[in-house]
Amino acid sequence: MIEQYVRDLRQVDPTWVAVVGGKGAHLGALSRIDDVRVPDGFCVTTDAFRRIMTQAPSIDDQLDQLSRVDPDDRQAVRTLSERIRRTIEEVVIPDDLAAAITGALARFGEQAAYAVRSSATAEDLPTASFAGQQDTYLNVVGPAAILQHVSRCWASLFTERAVIYRRRGGIDHRTVLMAVVVQRMVFPQASGILFTADPVTGDREVATVDAGFGLGEALVSGLVNPDVFRVRDGEVVAKAIAAKERAVQALPAGGTREVAVDARRQEQPALTDAQAVSLVRLGRRIEAHFGGPQDIEWCLVDDGFRIVQSRPITTLFPIPEAGDEENHVYVSVGHGQMMTDPMKPLGYSMWQLTAMVPMHEAGGRLFVDVTRRLASPASRAGLLDALGKADPLVRDALETVLEREDFVPSLPDAGPGGPPAGGAPTPIPTDPAIVTELIERSRVSIAALERDIRTKTGPELFDFLLEAFEEHKRVLSDPLSIQAIMAGMEATWWLNDKLQEWLGEKNAADTLTLSAPDNVTSEMGLALLDVADVIRPLPEVLAFLREVEGEDFLDELAKVAGGSEARDAIEAYLDRYGMRCAGEIDITRPRWRERPATLVPVLLDNVRIFEPGAAERRFEQGRLKAQKKEQDVLSRLRTLPDGDRKADETQRMIERVRTFIGYREYPKYGIISRYFVYKQALLKEAERLVRAGVLPEREDSFYLTFQELRDVVRANRVDDRLIQQRKEAFRSYHELTPPRVLTSDGEALNGAYRREDAPVGALIGVPVSAGTVEGRARVVLDMAEADLEAGDILVTTFTDPSWSPLFVGIAGLVTEVGGLMTHGAVIAREYGLPAVVGVDRATSLIRDGQRIRVHGTDGYVEILP
């Protein structure tokens, strides 16, 4: 019976998380590592906690209430969690359980001082540390006090912060159990925290040591600033010694207190350089044992270091696997595609299989290895120029890496790497028929895919898809398509550069490209205005749509007056655009055709905000504004020296940009159209697997890569544990912020703007659509939850083409991610919206409802009083 409730730390196996919690399992593992000294102690197991919970009156009802509370309702969470803690602490510990605990104390010394520490089963895990969420008590003396503090640790599973942490992490309160670690106290001269990777930059080669006098509580509580040592390759490369005026020390009768540090010691280092290096060496052994960077709590006593805790550093962004020991530099794909959320395995593997360059996954995101392109002087300049035009922060981050001595060795020839960035092979004539031909080629290819895939099932489907992916890439790499895209982009750059040089006008192309033809993304937003025109005069349809909740509303819509006409209009829209959705590069995301209710709020907003005929009127206004701008620019140019030549060149470039810039959006439309065809076929296979009892739900297939799903279809068997692990990992990836640039050392770089032309306090970004607008900021993180009024300024993390229906009703745009030619920028210019993108932390620095001024010409945002 004793072993059911109490386990000696040295008996604990690192796999025993379910028995002794995360902290207990880690301490048990630490005690098994050579030369790592862990204070002696024991664990009170989760069986003891279960027994206490069964004896706690009304606990089930209280947990039910807690599970229903909104985690953002802090007062309700606080009240309920206090009640649950009180309920648990009031349970009298049964005699046999108390005897088991006090019996273990007798083996280590009944009257010795102990640390009593909570150890939850969802704690110190690779995907969630739960650091500081539950309680620890130091210098507890005597059996009665130990039992009391064990009860407090059990109750601390329901601290307000722990409850909120679990709810936001999607973890059910009932699935988490609490063990308690009871360890002999150590009374250190110094203590602190060792990070075996730099917690700020992510660099795995640099360890950081925080150190202070006395017990570590002084550092954890923020009572003092620590000494900080940075150690790399066995030497201290930087250090900062703080004035440590206070320390926490143990009291002889139990408990702790703050004490003043002698003035002569305050600025002395808590560790010598040699001790810091020795501690890091110990940390590297612990890191190697656990297989990843660690956050380690340590104490220094007379004869060396004691390790009192080690947990994974869960905030570091993972590093793509390279399979070698060479240095690598990776650029984020998500920042270029305006989708930095994590992708499920089926999503990123499909993107890898259909991409034009190799891509590497880490943290549910994709990266391109640009090391060889950077290493060759011949390709480096072109790469930096192309990436800098797309996103100046990426260029700055790469230049920061290049400043690192010898990180990217210079090579005489980077080898095969495709054409130099930023250049089309040969010029093409300014002929609208080229765009018409390219669109028709894409349409024919997609129609053939839809026709040929219908009869394919089982392993034959996967063989067919692999062939389809080659056709997918052939269409993407069509030289004529690439030339058309580059023609539009290069004409835009030419106009902006030359008109600033000749007329002193910034970003003139932004107006000259208004209402350019053949832009499928801007047409998508205007087409929804046309749908609004159909339903606006139908009161019963409007009343019905205001009450829509489920996704099957279209069939019911036909039953109300005017509903058939409304349904036909919505269906026609979905036939053309239903393959789109937010985060559409991830094939697993639900498409509008699958969840048409997503469009209903935007549709109702269009009815409310706009007058009939708004789409045609808006397009014509943009076209006339561009035409007027062209006439103005040309007439001003003709007054300059050599003005006729300049005007003629400019007129040719305006014609060229208006011919080709709209096509810039079409290849993405083609990709997503093909993706929807792939997805529908794969979902049919997943449904077959569900009917066969292989998968519980068809969406479980999303947690397998394409290759893994192919194997499951062949074998009719799946590893349920793998799917569960993937689900847990995917949840954890949402907590990670992907960097623009990542190195193989783990250093995460996001770049900086090197500008001094903005007012103090302004938020700097990339100017992508000219003009200045002032209005109410609406911070929107989910398109489905947008609540916009005419004149609002949309502030969000990123936009992809699916957001364009919202653009018709706003006055300006601010995003955290993006560049001059990303989709949000292109559509902002199409609609004439002042826009600034690439604004770091815009959604947290700008509050919803604040008034802001967006300077789309100069690239900054002012927050107004």
Coordinates of N, CA, C and O in Angstrom, one line a residue, residues 349-459:
S349 N 2.7 18.7 -46.1 CA 3.3 17.7 -47.0 C 2.8 17.9 -48.4 O 3.5 17.7 -49.4
M350 N 1.5 18.3 -48.6 CA 1.0 18.5 -49.9 C 1.7 19.8 -50.5 O 1.9 19.8 -51.7
W351 N 1.9 20.8 -49.7 CA 2.6 22.0 -50.2 C 4.0 21.6 -50.6 O 4.5 22.1 -51.7
Q352 N 4.7 20.8 -49.8 CA 6.0 20.4 -50.2 C 6.0 19.6 -51.5 O 6.9 19.8 -52.3
L353 N 5.0 18.7 -51.7 CA 5.0 17.9 -52.9 C 4.6 18.7 -54.2 O 4.9 18.3 -55.3
T354 N 4.0 19.9 -54.0 CA 3.6 20.7 -55.2 C 4.4 22.0 -55.3 O 4.2 22.8 -56.2
A355 N 5.4 22.2 -54.4 CA 6.2 23.4 -54.5 C 7.3 23.3 -55.5 O 7.7 22.2 -55.9
M356 N 7.8 24.5 -56.0 CA 8.8 24.5 -57.0 C 10.2 24.3 -56.4 O 11.2 24.1 -57.2
V357 N 10.4 24.5 -55.1 CA 11.7 24.3 -54.5 C 11.5 23.5 -53.2 O 10.4 23.4 -52.7
P358 N 12.6 22.8 -52.8 CA 12.5 22.0 -51.6 C 12.1 22.8 -50.4 O 12.6 23.9 -50.2
M359 N 11.3 22.3 -49.5 CA 10.8 23.0 -48.3 C 11.0 22.1 -47.1 O 10.8 20.9 -47.2
H360 N 11.3 22.7 -46.0 CA 11.6 21.9 -44.8 C 10.6 22.4 -43.7 O 10.4 23.5 -43.5
E361 N 10.1 21.4 -43.0 CA 9.1 21.6 -42.0 C 9.7 21.8 -40.6 O 10.6 21.1 -40.2
A362 N 9.2 22.7 -39.8 CA 9.5 22.9 -38.4 C 8.4 23.6 -37.7 O 7.9 24.6 -38.2
G363 N 7.9 23.1 -36.6 CA 6.9 23.8 -35.9 C 5.6 23.9 -36.7 O 4.8 24.9 -36.4
G364 N 5.3 23.0 -37.6 CA 4.1 23.1 -38.4 C 4.2 24.2 -39.5 O 3.2 24.4 -40.2
R365 N 5.4 24.8 -39.7 CA 5.6 25.8 -40.8 C 6.7 25.3 -41.7 O 7.4 24.3 -41.4
L366 N 6.7 25.9 -42.9 CA 7.6 25.5 -43.9 C 8.7 26.6 -44.1 O 8.4 27.8 -44.0
F367 N 9.9 26.1 -44.5 CA 11.0 27.0 -44.7 C 11.8 26.6 -45.9 O 11.8 25.4 -46.2
V368 N 12.4 27.5 -46.6 CA 13.3 27.2 -47.7 C 14.7 27.5 -47.3 O 15.0 28.5 -46.7
D369 N 15.6 26.5 -47.6 CA 17.0 26.6 -47.2 C 17.7 27.5 -48.3 O 17.8 27.1 -49.5
V370 N 18.2 28.7 -47.9 CA 18.8 29.6 -48.9 C 20.3 29.7 -48.7 O 21.0 30.6 -49.2
T371 N 20.9 28.7 -48.0 CA 22.3 28.8 -47.6 C 23.2 28.9 -48.9 O 24.1 29.8 -48.9
R372 N 23.0 28.0 -49.8 CA 23.9 28.0 -51.0 C 23.7 29.3 -51.8 O 24.7 29.8 -52.4
R373 N 22.5 29.8 -51.9 CA 22.3 31.0 -52.6 C 23.0 32.2 -51.9 O 23.5 33.1 -52.6
L374 N 23.0 32.2 -50.6 CA 23.7 33.2 -49.9 C 25.2 33.1 -50.0 O 26.0 34.0 -50.0
A375 N 25.7 31.8 -50.1 CA 27.1 31.5 -50.1 C 27.8 32.0 -51.4 O 29.0 32.3 -51.4
S376 N 27.0 32.0 -52.5 CA 27.6 32.4 -53.7 C 27.5 33.9 -54.0 O 26.3 34.4 -54.1
P377 N 28.5 34.7 -54.2 CA 28.4 36.1 -54.5 C 27.5 36.4 -55.7 O 26.8 37.4 -55.8
A378 N 27.6 35.4 -56.6 CA 26.8 35.6 -57.9 C 25.3 35.6 -57.7 O 24.6 36.3 -58.3
S379 N 24.8 34.8 -56.7 CA 23.4 34.7 -56.5 C 22.9 35.5 -55.3 O 21.7 35.7 -55.1
R380 N 23.9 35.8 -54.4 CA 23.5 36.5 -53.1 C 22.8 37.8 -53.4 O 21.7 38.1 -52.8
A381 N 23.3 38.6 -54.2 CA 22.7 40.0 -54.4 C 21.3 39.9 -55.0 O 20.4 40.6 -54.6
G382 N 21.1 39.0 -56.0 CA 19.8 38.8 -56.5 C 18.8 38.3 -55.5 O 17.6 38.7 -55.5
L383 N 19.2 37.3 -54.7 CA 18.4 36.8 -53.6 C 17.9 37.9 -52.7 O 16.8 38.1 -52.3
L384 N 18.9 38.7 -52.2 CA 18.6 39.7 -51.2 C 17.7 40.8 -51.8 O 16.8 41.3 -51.2
D385 N 17.9 41.1 -53.1 CA 17.1 42.1 -53.7 C 15.7 41.6 -53.9 O 14.7 42.4 -53.6
A386 N 15.5 40.4 -54.3 CA 14.2 39.8 -54.5 C 13.4 39.7 -53.2 O 12.3 40.1 -53.1
L387 N 14.1 39.2 -52.2 CA 13.4 39.0 -50.9 C 13.2 40.4 -50.2 O 12.2 40.5 -49.5
G388 N 14.1 41.3 -50.5 CA 13.9 42.6 -49.9 C 12.8 43.4 -50.4 O 12.1 44.1 -49.7
K389 N 12.5 43.2 -51.7 CA 11.3 43.8 -52.3 C 10.1 43.2 -51.8 O 9.0 43.9 -51.6
A390 N 10.1 41.9 -51.5 CA 8.9 41.2 -51.0 C 8.7 41.6 -49.5 O 7.6 41.9 -49.1
D391 N 9.8 41.7 -48.7 CA 9.7 41.9 -47.3 C 11.0 42.4 -46.8 O 12.0 41.7 -46.7
P392 N 11.2 43.7 -46.6 CA 12.5 44.3 -46.2 C 13.0 43.7 -44.9 O 14.2 43.6 -44.7
L393 N 12.1 43.2 -44.0 CA 12.6 42.6 -42.8 C 13.3 41.3 -43.0 O 14.2 40.9 -42.3
V394 N 12.9 40.5 -44.0 CA 13.6 39.3 -44.4 C 15.0 39.6 -44.8 O 16.0 39.0 -44.4
R395 N 15.1 40.6 -45.7 CA 16.5 41.0 -46.2 C 17.4 41.5 -45.0 O 18.5 41.0 -44.9
D396 N 16.8 42.3 -44.1 CA 17.6 42.7 -42.9 C 18.1 41.5 -42.1 O 19.2 41.5 -41.6
A397 N 17.2 40.6 -41.9 CA 17.5 39.4 -41.1 C 18.6 38.6 -41.7 O 19.6 38.1 -41.1
L398 N 18.5 38.4 -43.0 CA 19.6 37.7 -43.8 C 20.9 38.4 -43.7 O 22.0 37.8 -43.6
E399 N 20.9 39.8 -43.8 CA 22.1 40.5 -43.7 C 22.7 40.4 -42.3 O 23.9 40.4 -42.2
T400 N 21.9 40.3 -41.3 CA 22.4 40.1 -40.0 C 23.1 38.8 -39.9 O 24.2 38.7 -39.3
V401 N 22.6 37.7 -40.5 CA 23.2 36.4 -40.5 C 24.6 36.5 -41.2 O 25.6 36.0 -40.8
L402 N 24.6 37.2 -42.4 CA 25.8 37.3 -43.1 C 26.9 38.1 -42.4 O 28.1 37.9 -42.7
E403 N 26.5 38.9 -41.4 CA 27.5 39.6 -40.6 C 28.2 38.7 -39.6 O 29.2 39.0 -39.0
R404 N 27.5 37.5 -39.3 CA 28.1 36.5 -38.4 C 29.4 35.9 -39.0 O 29.3 35.4 -40.1
E405 N 30.5 36.1 -38.4 CA 31.7 35.6 -39.0 C 31.7 34.2 -39.4 O 31.5 33.3 -38.5
D406 N 31.9 33.9 -40.6 CA 32.0 32.5 -41.2 C 30.8 31.6 -41.0 O 30.9 30.4 -41.2
F407 N 29.7 32.2 -40.6 CA 28.5 31.3 -40.5 C 28.1 30.8 -41.9 O 27.7 29.7 -42.1
V408 N 28.1 31.7 -42.9 CA 27.8 31.3 -44.3 C 29.1 31.5 -45.1 O 29.5 32.6 -45.4
P409 N 29.8 30.4 -45.3 CA 31.1 30.5 -46.0 C 30.9 31.0 -47.5 O 29.8 30.6 -48.1
S410 N 31.8 31.7 -48.0 CA 31.6 32.2 -49.3 C 32.1 31.2 -50.3 O 33.2 30.7 -50.2
L411 N 31.3 30.8 -51.3 CA 31.6 29.8 -52.3 C 31.8 30.5 -53.6 O 31.1 31.4 -54.0
P412 N 32.7 29.9 -54.5 CA 32.9 30.5 -55.8 C 31.7 30.3 -56.7 O 31.4 31.1 -57.6
D413 N 31.0 29.2 -56.5 CA 29.8 28.9 -57.4 C 28.8 28.1 -56.5 O 29.1 27.1 -56.0
A414 N 27.6 28.6 -56.5 CA 26.6 28.0 -55.7 C 25.9 26.8 -56.3 O 25.1 26.2 -55.8
G415 N 26.4 26.5 -57.6 CA 25.8 25.3 -58.2 C 24.4 25.6 -58.8 O 24.0 26.8 -58.8
P416 N 23.7 24.6 -59.2 CA 22.4 24.8 -59.8 C 21.4 25.4 -58.8 O 21.3 24.9 -57.7
G417 N 20.8 26.4 -59.1 CA 19.8 27.0 -58.2 C 18.7 27.7 -58.9 O 18.0 28.5 -58.3
G418 N 18.6 27.5 -60.2 CA 17.5 28.1 -60.9 C 17.9 29.5 -61.4 O 19.1 29.9 -61.2
P419 N 17.1 30.2 -62.1 CA 17.4 31.5 -62.7 C 17.6 32.5 -61.6 O 17.1 32.4 -60.5
P420 N 18.4 33.5 -61.8 CA 18.7 34.6 -60.8 C 17.3 35.2 -60.4 O 16.4 35.4 -61.2
A421 N 17.2 35.5 -59.1 CA 16.0 36.0 -58.6 C 15.7 37.4 -59.2 O 16.6 38.2 -59.4
G422 N 14.4 37.6 -59.6 CA 14.0 39.0 -60.0 C 14.1 39.2 -61.5 O 13.8 40.3 -62.0
G423 N 14.5 38.2 -62.3 CA 14.6 38.4 -63.7 C 13.8 37.4 -64.5 O 13.8 36.2 -64.3
A424 N 13.1 37.9 -65.6 CA 12.4 37.0 -66.5 C 13.4 36.7 -67.6 O 14.2 37.5 -68.0
P425 N 13.3 35.5 -68.2 CA 14.2 35.1 -69.2 C 14.3 36.0 -70.4 O 15.3 36.5 -70.8
T426 N 13.1 36.3 -71.0 CA 13.1 37.2 -72.2 C 11.9 38.1 -72.0 O 10.9 37.7 -71.4
P427 N 11.9 39.3 -72.6 CA 10.7 40.2 -72.5 C 9.6 39.6 -73.4 O 9.8 38.9 -74.4
I428 N 8.3 40.0 -73.0 CA 7.2 39.6 -73.8 C 6.4 40.8 -74.2 O 6.5 41.9 -73.6
P429 N 5.7 40.8 -75.3 CA 4.9 42.0 -75.8 C 3.8 42.3 -74.8 O 3.3 41.4 -74.1
T430 N 3.4 43.6 -74.8 CA 2.3 44.0 -73.9 C 1.0 43.7 -74.7 O 0.5 44.5 -75.4
D431 N 0.6 42.5 -74.5 CA -0.6 41.9 -75.2 C -1.6 41.3 -74.3 O -1.3 40.2 -73.7
P432 N -2.8 41.8 -74.1 CA -3.8 41.2 -73.2 C -4.1 39.8 -73.6 O -4.6 39.0 -72.8
A433 N -3.9 39.4 -74.8 CA -4.2 38.0 -75.3 C -3.3 37.0 -74.6 O -3.7 35.9 -74.4
I434 N -2.2 37.4 -74.1 CA -1.3 36.5 -73.4 C -2.0 36.1 -72.1 O -2.0 34.9 -71.7
V435 N -2.5 37.1 -71.4 CA -3.2 36.8 -70.1 C -4.4 35.9 -70.4 O -4.7 34.9 -69.6
T436 N -5.2 36.2 -71.4 CA -6.3 35.4 -71.7 C -5.9 33.9 -72.0 O -6.6 33.0 -71.5
E437 N -4.8 33.8 -72.7 CA -4.4 32.4 -73.1 C -3.9 31.7 -71.8 O -4.2 30.5 -71.6
L438 N -3.2 32.4 -70.9 CA -2.7 31.7 -69.7 C -3.9 31.3 -68.8 O -3.9 30.2 -68.2
I439 N -4.9 32.1 -68.7 CA -6.1 31.8 -67.9 C -6.8 30.6 -68.5 O -7.2 29.7 -67.8
E440 N -6.9 30.5 -69.8 CA -7.5 29.4 -70.4 C -6.7 28.1 -70.3 O -7.3 27.0 -70.0
R441 N -5.4 28.2 -70.3 CA -4.6 27.0 -70.1 C -4.8 26.5 -68.7 O -5.0 25.2 -68.5
S442 N -4.9 27.3 -67.7 CA -5.1 26.9 -66.3 C -6.5 26.3 -66.2 O -6.6 25.2 -65.6
R443 N -7.5 26.9 -66.8 CA -8.9 26.4 -66.7 C -9.0 25.0 -67.4 O -9.6 24.1 -66.8
V444 N -8.3 24.8 -68.5 CA -8.4 23.5 -69.2 C -7.7 22.4 -68.3 O -8.2 21.3 -68.2
S445 N -6.5 22.8 -67.7 CA -5.8 21.8 -66.9 C -6.6 21.4 -65.7 O -6.6 20.2 -65.4
I446 N -7.3 22.3 -65.1 CA -8.1 22.0 -63.9 C -9.3 21.2 -64.3 O -9.7 20.2 -63.6
A447 N -9.9 21.5 -65.4 CA -11.1 20.7 -65.9 C -10.6 19.3 -66.1 O -11.4 18.3 -65.8
A448 N -9.4 19.1 -66.7 CA -8.9 17.7 -67.0 C -8.7 17.0 -65.6 O -9.0 15.8 -65.5
L449 N -8.2 17.7 -64.7 CA -8.0 17.1 -63.3 C -9.3 16.6 -62.7 O -9.4 15.5 -62.2
E450 N -10.3 17.5 -62.8 CA -11.6 17.2 -62.2 C -12.2 15.9 -62.9 O -12.8 15.1 -62.3
R451 N -12.0 15.9 -64.2 CA -12.6 14.8 -65.0 C -11.9 13.4 -64.7 O -12.5 12.4 -64.4
D452 N -10.5 13.5 -64.7 CA -9.8 12.3 -64.6 C -9.7 11.7 -63.2 O -9.5 10.5 -63.0
I453 N -9.9 12.5 -62.1 CA -9.8 12.0 -60.8 C -11.0 11.3 -60.3 O -11.0 10.5 -59.3
R454 N -12.1 11.5 -61.0 CA -13.4 11.0 -60.5 C -13.4 9.5 -60.3 O -14.1 8.9 -59.4
T455 N -12.7 8.7 -61.1 CA -12.7 7.3 -61.1 C -11.6 6.7 -60.2 O -11.5 5.4 -60.1
K456 N -10.8 7.5 -59.6 CA -9.6 7.0 -58.9 C -9.9 6.8 -57.4 O -10.5 7.8 -56.8
T457 N -9.6 5.6 -56.9 CA -9.8 5.4 -55.5 C -8.6 4.5 -55.0 O -7.9 3.9 -55.8
G458 N -8.5 4.4 -53.7 CA -7.5 3.5 -53.1 C -6.1 3.9 -53.5 O -5.8 5.1 -53.8
P459 N -5.2 2.9 -53.5 CA -3.8 3.2 -53.9 C -3.7 3.9 -55.3 O -2.8 4.7 -55.5

